[in-house]
Tab-separated table of C-alpha atoms in Angstrom:
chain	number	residue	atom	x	y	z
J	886	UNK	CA	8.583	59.563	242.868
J	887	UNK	CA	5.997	60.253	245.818
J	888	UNK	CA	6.126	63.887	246.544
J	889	UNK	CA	3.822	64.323	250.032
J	890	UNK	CA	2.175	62.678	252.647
J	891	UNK	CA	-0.854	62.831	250.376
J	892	UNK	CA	0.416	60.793	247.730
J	893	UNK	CA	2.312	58.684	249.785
J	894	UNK	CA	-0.874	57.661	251.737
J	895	UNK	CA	-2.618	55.922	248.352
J	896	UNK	CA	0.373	55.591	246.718
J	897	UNK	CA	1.302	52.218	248.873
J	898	UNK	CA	-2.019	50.621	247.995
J	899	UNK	CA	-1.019	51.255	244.204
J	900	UNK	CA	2.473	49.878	244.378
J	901	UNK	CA	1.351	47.227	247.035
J	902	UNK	CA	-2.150	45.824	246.391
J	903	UNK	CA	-2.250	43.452	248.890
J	904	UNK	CA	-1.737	45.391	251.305
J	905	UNK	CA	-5.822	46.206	251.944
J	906	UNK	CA	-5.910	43.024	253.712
J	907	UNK	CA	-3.560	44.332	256.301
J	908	UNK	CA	-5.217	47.357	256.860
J	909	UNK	CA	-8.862	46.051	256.961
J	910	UNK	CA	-7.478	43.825	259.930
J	911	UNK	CA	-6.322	46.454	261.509
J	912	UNK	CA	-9.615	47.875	261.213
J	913	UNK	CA	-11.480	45.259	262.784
J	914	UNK	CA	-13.337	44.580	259.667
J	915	UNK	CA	-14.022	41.427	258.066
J	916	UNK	CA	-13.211	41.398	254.328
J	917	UNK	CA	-13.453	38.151	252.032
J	918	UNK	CA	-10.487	36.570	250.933
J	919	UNK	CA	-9.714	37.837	247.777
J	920	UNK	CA	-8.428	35.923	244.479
J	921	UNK	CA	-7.268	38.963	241.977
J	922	UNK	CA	-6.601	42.959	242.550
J	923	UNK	CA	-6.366	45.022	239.968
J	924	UNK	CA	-5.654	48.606	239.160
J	925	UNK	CA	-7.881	50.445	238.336
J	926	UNK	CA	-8.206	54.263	236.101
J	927	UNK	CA	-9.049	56.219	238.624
J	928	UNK	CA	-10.691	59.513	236.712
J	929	UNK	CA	-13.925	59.086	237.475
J	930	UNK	CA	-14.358	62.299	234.846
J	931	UNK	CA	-17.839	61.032	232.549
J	932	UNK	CA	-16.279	61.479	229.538
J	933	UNK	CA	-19.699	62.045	227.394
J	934	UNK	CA	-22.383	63.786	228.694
J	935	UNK	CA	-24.658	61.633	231.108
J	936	UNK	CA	-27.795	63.081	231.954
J	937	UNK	CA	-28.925	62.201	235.664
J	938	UNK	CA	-32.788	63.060	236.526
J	939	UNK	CA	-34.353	62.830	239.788
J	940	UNK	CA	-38.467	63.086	239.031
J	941	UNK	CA	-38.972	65.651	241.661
J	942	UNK	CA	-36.678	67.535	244.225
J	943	UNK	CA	-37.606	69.878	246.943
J	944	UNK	CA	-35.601	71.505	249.514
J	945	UNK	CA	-37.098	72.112	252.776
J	946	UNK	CA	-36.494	74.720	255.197
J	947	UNK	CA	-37.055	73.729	258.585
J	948	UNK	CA	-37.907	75.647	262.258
J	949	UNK	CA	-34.575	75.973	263.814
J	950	UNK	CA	-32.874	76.646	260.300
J	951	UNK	CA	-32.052	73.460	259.339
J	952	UNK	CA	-32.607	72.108	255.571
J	953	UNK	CA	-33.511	68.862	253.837
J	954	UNK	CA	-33.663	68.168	250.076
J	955	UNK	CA	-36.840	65.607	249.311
J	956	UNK	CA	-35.714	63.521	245.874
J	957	UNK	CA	-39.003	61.780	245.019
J	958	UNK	CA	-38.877	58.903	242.877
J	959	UNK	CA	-42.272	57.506	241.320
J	960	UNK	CA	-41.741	54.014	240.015
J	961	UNK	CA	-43.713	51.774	238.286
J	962	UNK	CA	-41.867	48.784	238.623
J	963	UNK	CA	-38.972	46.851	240.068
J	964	UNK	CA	-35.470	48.108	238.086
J	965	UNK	CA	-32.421	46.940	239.216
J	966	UNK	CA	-30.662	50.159	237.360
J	967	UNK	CA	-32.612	52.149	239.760
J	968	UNK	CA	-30.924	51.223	242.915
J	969	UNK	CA	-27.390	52.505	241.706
J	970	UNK	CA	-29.237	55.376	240.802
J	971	UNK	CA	-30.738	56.436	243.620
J	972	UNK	CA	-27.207	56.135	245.936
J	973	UNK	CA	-25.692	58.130	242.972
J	974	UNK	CA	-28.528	60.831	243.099
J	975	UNK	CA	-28.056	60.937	247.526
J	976	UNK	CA	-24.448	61.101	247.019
J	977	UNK	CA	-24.129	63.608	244.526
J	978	UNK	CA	-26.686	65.892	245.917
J	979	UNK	CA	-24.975	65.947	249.453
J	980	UNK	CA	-21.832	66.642	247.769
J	981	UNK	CA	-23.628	69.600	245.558
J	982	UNK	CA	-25.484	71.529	248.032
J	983	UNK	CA	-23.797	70.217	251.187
J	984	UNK	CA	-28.021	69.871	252.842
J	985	UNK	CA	-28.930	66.168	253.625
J	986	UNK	CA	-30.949	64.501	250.714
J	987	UNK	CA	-33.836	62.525	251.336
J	988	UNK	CA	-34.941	59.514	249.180
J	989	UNK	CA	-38.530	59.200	248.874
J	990	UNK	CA	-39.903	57.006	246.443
J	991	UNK	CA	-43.763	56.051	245.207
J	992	UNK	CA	-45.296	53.270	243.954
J	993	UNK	CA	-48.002	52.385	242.932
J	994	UNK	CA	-48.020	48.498	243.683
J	995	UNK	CA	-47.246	46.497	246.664
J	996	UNK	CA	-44.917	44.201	244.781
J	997	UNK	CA	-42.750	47.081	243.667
J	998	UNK	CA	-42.751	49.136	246.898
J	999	UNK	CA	-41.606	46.310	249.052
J	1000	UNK	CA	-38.534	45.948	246.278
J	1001	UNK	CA	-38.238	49.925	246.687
J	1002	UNK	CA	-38.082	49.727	250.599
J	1003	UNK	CA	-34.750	47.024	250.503
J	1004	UNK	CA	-31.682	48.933	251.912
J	1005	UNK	CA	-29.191	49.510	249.865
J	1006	UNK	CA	-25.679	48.545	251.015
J	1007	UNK	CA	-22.367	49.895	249.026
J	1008	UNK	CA	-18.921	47.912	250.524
J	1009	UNK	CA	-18.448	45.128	252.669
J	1010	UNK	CA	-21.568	43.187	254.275
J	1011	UNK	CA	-20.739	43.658	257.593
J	1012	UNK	CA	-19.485	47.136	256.970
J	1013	UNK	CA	-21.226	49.449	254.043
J	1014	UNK	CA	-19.106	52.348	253.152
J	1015	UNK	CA	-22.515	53.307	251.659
J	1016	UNK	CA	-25.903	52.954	252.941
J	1017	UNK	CA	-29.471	54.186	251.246
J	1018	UNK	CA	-32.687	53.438	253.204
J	1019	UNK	CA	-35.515	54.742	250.912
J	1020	UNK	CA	-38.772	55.880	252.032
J	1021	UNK	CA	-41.519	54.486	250.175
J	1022	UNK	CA	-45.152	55.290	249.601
J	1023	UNK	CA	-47.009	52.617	248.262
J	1024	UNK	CA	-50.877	50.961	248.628
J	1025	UNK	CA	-49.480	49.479	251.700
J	1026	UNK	CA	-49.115	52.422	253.689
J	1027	UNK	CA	-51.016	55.487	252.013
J	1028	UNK	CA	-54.619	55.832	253.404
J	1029	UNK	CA	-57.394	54.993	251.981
J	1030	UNK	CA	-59.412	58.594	252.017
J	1031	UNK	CA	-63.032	57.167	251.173
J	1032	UNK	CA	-64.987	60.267	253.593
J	1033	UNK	CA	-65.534	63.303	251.582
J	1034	UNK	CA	-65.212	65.173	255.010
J	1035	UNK	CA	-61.730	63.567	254.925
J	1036	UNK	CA	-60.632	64.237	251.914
J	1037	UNK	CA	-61.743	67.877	251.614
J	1038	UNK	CA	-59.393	68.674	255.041
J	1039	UNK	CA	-56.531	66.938	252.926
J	1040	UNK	CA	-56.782	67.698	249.351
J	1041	UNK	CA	-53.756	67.029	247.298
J	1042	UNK	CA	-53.613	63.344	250.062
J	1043	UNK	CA	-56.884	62.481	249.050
J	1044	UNK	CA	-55.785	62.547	245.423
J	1045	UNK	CA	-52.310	60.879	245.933
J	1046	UNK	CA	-54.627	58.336	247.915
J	1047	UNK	CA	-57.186	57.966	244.521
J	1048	UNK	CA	-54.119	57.605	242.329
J	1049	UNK	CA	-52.158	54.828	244.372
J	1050	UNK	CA	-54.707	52.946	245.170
J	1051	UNK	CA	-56.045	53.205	241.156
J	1052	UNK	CA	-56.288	49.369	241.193
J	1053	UNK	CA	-57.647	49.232	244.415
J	1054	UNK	CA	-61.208	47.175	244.925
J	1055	UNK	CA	-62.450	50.744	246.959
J	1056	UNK	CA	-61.042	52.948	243.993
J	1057	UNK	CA	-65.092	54.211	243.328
J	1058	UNK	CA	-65.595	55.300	247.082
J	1059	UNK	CA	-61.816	57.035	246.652
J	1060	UNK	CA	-63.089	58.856	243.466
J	1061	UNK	CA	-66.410	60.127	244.949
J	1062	UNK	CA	-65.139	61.074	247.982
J	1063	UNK	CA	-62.634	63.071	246.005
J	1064	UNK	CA	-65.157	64.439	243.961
J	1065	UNK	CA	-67.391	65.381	246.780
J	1066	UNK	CA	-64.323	67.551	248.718
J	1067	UNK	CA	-63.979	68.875	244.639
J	1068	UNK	CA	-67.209	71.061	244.620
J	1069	UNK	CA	-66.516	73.045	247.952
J	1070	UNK	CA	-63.036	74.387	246.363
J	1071	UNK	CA	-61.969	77.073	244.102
J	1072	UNK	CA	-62.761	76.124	240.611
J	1073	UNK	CA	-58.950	76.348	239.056
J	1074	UNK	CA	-57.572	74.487	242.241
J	1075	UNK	CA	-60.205	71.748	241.644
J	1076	UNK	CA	-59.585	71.791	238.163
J	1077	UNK	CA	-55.974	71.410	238.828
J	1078	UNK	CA	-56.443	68.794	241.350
J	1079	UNK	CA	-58.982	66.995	238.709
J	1080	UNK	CA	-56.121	66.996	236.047
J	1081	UNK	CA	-53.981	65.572	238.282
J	1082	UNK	CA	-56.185	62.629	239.251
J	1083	UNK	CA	-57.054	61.583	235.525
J	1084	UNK	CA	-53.183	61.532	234.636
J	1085	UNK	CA	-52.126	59.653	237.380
J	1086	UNK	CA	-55.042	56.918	237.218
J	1087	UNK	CA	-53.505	56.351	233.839
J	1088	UNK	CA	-55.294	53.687	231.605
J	1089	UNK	CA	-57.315	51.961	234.526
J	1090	UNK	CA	-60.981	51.687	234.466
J	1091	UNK	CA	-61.123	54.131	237.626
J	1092	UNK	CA	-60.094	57.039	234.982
J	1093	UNK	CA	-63.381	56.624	233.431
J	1094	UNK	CA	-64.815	56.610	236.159
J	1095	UNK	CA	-63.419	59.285	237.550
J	1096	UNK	CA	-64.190	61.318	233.778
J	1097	UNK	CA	-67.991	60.299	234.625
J	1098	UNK	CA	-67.778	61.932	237.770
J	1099	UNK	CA	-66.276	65.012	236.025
J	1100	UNK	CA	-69.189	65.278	233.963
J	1101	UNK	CA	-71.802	64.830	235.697
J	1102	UNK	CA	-71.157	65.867	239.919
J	1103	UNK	CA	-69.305	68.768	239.368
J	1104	UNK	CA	-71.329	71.204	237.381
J	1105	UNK	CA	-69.892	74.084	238.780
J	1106	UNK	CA	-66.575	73.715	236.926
J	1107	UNK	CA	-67.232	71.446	234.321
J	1108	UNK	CA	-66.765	74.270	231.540
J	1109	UNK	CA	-62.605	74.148	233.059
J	1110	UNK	CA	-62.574	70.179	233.451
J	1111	UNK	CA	-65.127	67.904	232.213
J	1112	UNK	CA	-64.950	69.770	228.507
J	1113	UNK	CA	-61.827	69.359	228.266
J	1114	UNK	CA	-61.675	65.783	228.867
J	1115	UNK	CA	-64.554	65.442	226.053
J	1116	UNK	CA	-62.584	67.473	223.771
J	1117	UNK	CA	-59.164	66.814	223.261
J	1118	UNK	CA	-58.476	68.754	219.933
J	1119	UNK	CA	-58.214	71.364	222.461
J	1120	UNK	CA	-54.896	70.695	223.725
J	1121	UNK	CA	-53.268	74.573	223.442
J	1122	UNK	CA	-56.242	76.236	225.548
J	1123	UNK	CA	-56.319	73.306	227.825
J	1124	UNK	CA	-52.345	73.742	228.161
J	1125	UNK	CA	-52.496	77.539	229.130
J	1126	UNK	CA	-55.527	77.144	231.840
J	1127	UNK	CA	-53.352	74.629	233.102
J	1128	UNK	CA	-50.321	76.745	233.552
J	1129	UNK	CA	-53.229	79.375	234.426
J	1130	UNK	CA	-54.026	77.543	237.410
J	1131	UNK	CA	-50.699	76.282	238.107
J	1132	UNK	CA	-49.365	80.047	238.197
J	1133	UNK	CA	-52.696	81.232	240.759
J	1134	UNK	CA	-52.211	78.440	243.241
J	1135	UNK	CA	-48.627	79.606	243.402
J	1136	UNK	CA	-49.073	83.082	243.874
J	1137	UNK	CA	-51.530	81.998	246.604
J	1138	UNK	CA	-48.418	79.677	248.409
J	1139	UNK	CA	-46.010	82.749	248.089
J	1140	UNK	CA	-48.925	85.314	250.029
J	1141	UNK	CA	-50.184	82.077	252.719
J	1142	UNK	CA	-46.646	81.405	253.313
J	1143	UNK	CA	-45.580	85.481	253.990
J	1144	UNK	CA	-48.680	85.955	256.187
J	1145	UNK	CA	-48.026	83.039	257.984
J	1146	UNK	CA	-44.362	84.287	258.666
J	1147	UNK	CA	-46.384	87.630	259.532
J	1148	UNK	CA	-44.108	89.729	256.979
J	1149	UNK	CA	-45.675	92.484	256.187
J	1150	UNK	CA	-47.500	92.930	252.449
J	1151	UNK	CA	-48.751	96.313	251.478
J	1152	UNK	CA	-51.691	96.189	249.069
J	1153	UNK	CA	-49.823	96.828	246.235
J	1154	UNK	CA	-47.280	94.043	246.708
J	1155	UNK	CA	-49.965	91.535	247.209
J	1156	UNK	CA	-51.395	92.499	244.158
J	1157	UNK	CA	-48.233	92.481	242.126
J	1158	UNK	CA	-48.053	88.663	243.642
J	1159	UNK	CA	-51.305	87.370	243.229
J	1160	UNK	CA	-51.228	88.879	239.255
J	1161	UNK	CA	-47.973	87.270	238.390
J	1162	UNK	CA	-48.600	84.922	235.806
J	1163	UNK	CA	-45.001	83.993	235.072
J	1164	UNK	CA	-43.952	80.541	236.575
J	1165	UNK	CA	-40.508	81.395	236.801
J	1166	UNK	CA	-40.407	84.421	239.351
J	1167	UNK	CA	-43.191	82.384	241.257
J	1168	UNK	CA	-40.810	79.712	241.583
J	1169	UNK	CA	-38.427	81.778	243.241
J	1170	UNK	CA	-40.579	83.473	245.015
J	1171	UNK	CA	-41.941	80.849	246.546
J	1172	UNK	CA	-38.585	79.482	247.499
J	1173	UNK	CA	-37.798	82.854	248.644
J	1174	UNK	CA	-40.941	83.096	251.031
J	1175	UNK	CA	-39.398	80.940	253.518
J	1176	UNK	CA	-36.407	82.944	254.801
J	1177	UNK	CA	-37.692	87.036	253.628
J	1178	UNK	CA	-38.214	89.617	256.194
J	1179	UNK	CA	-39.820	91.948	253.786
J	1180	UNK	CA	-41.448	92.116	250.277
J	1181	UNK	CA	-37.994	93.990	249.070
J	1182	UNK	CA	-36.071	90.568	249.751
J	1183	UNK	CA	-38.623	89.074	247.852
J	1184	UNK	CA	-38.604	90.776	244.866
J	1185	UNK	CA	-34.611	91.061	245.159
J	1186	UNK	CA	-34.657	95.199	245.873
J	1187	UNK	CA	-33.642	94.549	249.363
């Protein structure tokens, strides 16, 4: 028995299947002629757990108040599971934090990025009910940073440039460059940045290359980088200076990002900031950073 409006208004399609053919007419919308309909369960409950990862997800505030979240995607090749993926990822994130999710994806191949870019279209042809347009990064688009003056204005882009163009014929004038904007920079952030450059080169001859230029251009920090590439027995003190670094470039984001708001940070509260070592209160400081008035909101005494 059909006991509201509610029910009544799905209700018909279950009892009378056929009848979607009327109603897309009446929408205007083409629909192709169908040979079966069936009924289907409709819990959509996962009944075992399913774990879902996105590789990297930021939200971003933005002037006026508004907010994005950024799901990044790196992918190495083309992967068919991917693309139902991604809409799920959009979809359930809008329906999570009610902010509008951005798909951005990297690759690191031209190939893979131009399979990456192709819309993705849920429904009818003519009429998607769902729609995904990725962004995509790939060696067709991301510049090739080859000037050291270049690359030391733009840091963390002049590595993303070294690692996505890895296979690249100008990889060597990417690296030096690189290495060049390395030596004018705080020693942990270039050691950070140099960490990052080796992993994501992966096994390609520019990560020996890169290594060489770790040992021998970059004196200055080589006791934080270049040893520890030599030495990999040493993987629990490299781990913590990692972290170490990780935890000081963070502390620096939270203090640029309050001065640049122009909240006001006694002496004492920008030490307590810049000597906070654990990576979970940074994190949340940081996120916090954006919206505080004062260091009480920060640290959550407001």
């Amino acid at each position: 028995m059909v006991s509201s409006p509610h029910e009544a208004q799905h209700r018909i399609f279950q009892e009378n299947p056929t009848l979607f053919t009327s109603a897309f007419e009446a929408l205007g919308v083409p629909f192709p002629e169908p040979v079966a309909v069936s009924l289907m369960d409709t819990d959509l409950t996962e009944m075992r757990p399913v774990e879902r990862h996105v590789d990297t997800l930021l939200r971003i505030d933005v002037v006026g108040g508004g907010c994005y979240l950024l799901a990044i995607e790196a992918q190495g090749r083309k992967d068919p599971e991917k693309r139902s993926s991604w809409a799920y990822y959009l979809a359930h994130l809008y329906a999570k934090f009610r902010y509008p999710p951005v798909l951005l994806v990297v690759c690191r191949d031209k190939a893979t990025a131009e399979w990456a870019a192709e819309p993705i279209r849920i429904g009818l042809e003519k009429h998607p009910s769902l729609a995904v347009f990725p962004l995509v990064l790939g060696p067709h688009n991301v510049p090739v940073v080859t000037d050291a003056a270049r690359a030391a204005a733009d840091i963390p882009m002049a590595v993303f440039s070294a690692i996505t163009h890895g296979n690249d014929q100008d990889i060597a004038a990417i690296l030096e460059a690189l290495a060049v904007a390395l030596r004018a920079t705080d020693a942990d952030a270039a050691a950070i940045f140099a960490e990052f450059t080796e992993a994501g080169l992966g096994d390609t001859p520019a990560r020996e290359i890169w290594r060489n230029l770790m040992s021998t251009s970059l004196s200055h920090f080589r006791g934080i980088v270049a040893e520890s590439f030599r030495d990999e027995g040493r993987e629990e003190g490299r781990e913590e200076g990692r972290e170490e670094g990780i935890a000081k470039e963070r502390s620096r984001s939270v203090l640029r990002m309050l001065d640049r708001r122009g909240v006001a940070v006694s002496d004492v509260d920008r030490e307590r900031i810049g000597s906070c070592r654990d990576l979970a209160t940074l994190d949340l400081w940081v996120d916090r950073a954006f919206t505080v008035k004062t260091t009480d909101d920060l640290f959550g005494q407001g």
